[in-house]
mmCIF file of C-alpha atoms in Angstrom:
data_model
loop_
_atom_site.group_PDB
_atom_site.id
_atom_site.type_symbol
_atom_site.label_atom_id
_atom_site.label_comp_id
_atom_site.label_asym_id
_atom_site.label_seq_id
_atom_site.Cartn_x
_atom_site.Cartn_y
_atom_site.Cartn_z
ATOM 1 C CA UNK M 1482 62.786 103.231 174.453
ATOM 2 C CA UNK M 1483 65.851 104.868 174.792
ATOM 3 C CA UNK M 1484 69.401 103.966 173.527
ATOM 4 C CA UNK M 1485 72.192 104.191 176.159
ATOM 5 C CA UNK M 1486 75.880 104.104 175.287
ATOM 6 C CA UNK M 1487 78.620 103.538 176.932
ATOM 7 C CA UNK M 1488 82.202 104.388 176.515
ATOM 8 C CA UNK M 1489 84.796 101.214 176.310
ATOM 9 C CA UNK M 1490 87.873 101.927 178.290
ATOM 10 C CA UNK M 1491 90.965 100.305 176.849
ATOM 11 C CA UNK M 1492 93.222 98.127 179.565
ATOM 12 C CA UNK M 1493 95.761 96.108 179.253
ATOM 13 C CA UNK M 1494 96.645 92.996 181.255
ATOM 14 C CA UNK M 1495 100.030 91.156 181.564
ATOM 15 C CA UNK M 1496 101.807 88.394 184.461
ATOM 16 C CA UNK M 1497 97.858 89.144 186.621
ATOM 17 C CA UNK M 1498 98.590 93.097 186.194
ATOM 18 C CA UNK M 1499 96.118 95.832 184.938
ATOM 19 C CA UNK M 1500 98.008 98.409 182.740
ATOM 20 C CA UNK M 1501 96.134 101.474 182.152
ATOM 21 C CA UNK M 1502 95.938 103.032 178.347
ATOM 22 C CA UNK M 1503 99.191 104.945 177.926
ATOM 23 C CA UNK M 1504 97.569 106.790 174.549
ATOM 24 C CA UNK M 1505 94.296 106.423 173.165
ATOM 25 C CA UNK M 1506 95.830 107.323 169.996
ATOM 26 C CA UNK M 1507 98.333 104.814 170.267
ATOM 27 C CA UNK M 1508 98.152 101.248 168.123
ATOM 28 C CA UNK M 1509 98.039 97.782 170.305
ATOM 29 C CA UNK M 1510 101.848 97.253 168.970
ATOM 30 C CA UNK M 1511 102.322 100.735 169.926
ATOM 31 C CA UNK M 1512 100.763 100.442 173.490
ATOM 32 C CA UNK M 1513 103.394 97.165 173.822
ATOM 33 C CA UNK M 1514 105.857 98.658 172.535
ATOM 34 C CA UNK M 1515 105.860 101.104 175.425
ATOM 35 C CA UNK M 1516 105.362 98.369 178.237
ATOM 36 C CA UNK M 1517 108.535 96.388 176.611
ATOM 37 C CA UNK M 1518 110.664 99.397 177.824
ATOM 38 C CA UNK M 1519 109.270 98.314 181.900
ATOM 39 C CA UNK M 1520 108.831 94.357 180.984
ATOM 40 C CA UNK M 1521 111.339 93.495 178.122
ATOM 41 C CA UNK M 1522 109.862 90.140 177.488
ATOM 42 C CA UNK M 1523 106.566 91.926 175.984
ATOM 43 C CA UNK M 1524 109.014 92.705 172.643
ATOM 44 C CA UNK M 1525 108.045 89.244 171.568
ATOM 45 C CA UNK M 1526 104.230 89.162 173.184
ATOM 46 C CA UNK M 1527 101.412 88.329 171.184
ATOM 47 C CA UNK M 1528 98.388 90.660 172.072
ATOM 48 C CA UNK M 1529 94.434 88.493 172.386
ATOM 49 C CA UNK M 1530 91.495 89.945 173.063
ATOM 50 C CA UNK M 1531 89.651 92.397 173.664
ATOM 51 C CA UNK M 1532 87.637 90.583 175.993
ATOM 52 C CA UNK M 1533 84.587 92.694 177.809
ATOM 53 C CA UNK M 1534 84.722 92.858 181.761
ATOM 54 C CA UNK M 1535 82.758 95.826 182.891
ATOM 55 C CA UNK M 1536 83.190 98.976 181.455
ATOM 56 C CA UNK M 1537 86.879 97.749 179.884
ATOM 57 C CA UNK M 1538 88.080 96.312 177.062
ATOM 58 C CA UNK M 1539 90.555 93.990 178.084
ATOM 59 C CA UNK M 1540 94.015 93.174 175.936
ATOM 60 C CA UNK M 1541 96.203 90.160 177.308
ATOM 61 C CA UNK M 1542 99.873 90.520 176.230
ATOM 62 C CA UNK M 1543 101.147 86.900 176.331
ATOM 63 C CA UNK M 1544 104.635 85.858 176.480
ATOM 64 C CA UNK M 1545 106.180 84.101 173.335
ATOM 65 C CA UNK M 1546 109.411 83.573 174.559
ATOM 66 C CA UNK M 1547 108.727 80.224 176.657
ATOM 67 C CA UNK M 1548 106.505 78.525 175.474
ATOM 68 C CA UNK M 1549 106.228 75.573 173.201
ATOM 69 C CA UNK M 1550 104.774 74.499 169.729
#
């Protein structure tokens, strides 16, 4: 039996957008820090997941500002 791997491509998703990886390298408060500069209110965004969906690892940036409790 043979093992197969596959490789886990990083996306990001924000408002019902797919953001692509801007640097593999980059942290998850790294990669929002460089969407904040295109959506400001990701500067206070929490970051959940990864959650699987195909061949993508899925990060949701949700909005803190907003929202209550």
């Amino acid at each position: 039996m043979a093992i197969q791997t596959t490789i886990l491509n990083r996306t990001f998703a924000y408002s019902g957008l797919t953001l692509p990886d801007p640097g593999k390298g980059l942290s998850l408060e790294e990669v929002r820090d460089v969407y904040a500069a295109t959506y400001p209110e990701l500067i206070s965004a929490s970051i959940e997941g990864p959650e699987k969906k195909g061949d993508n690892l899925v990060y949701t940036f949700k909005k803190g500002v907003g929202t209550k409790g």
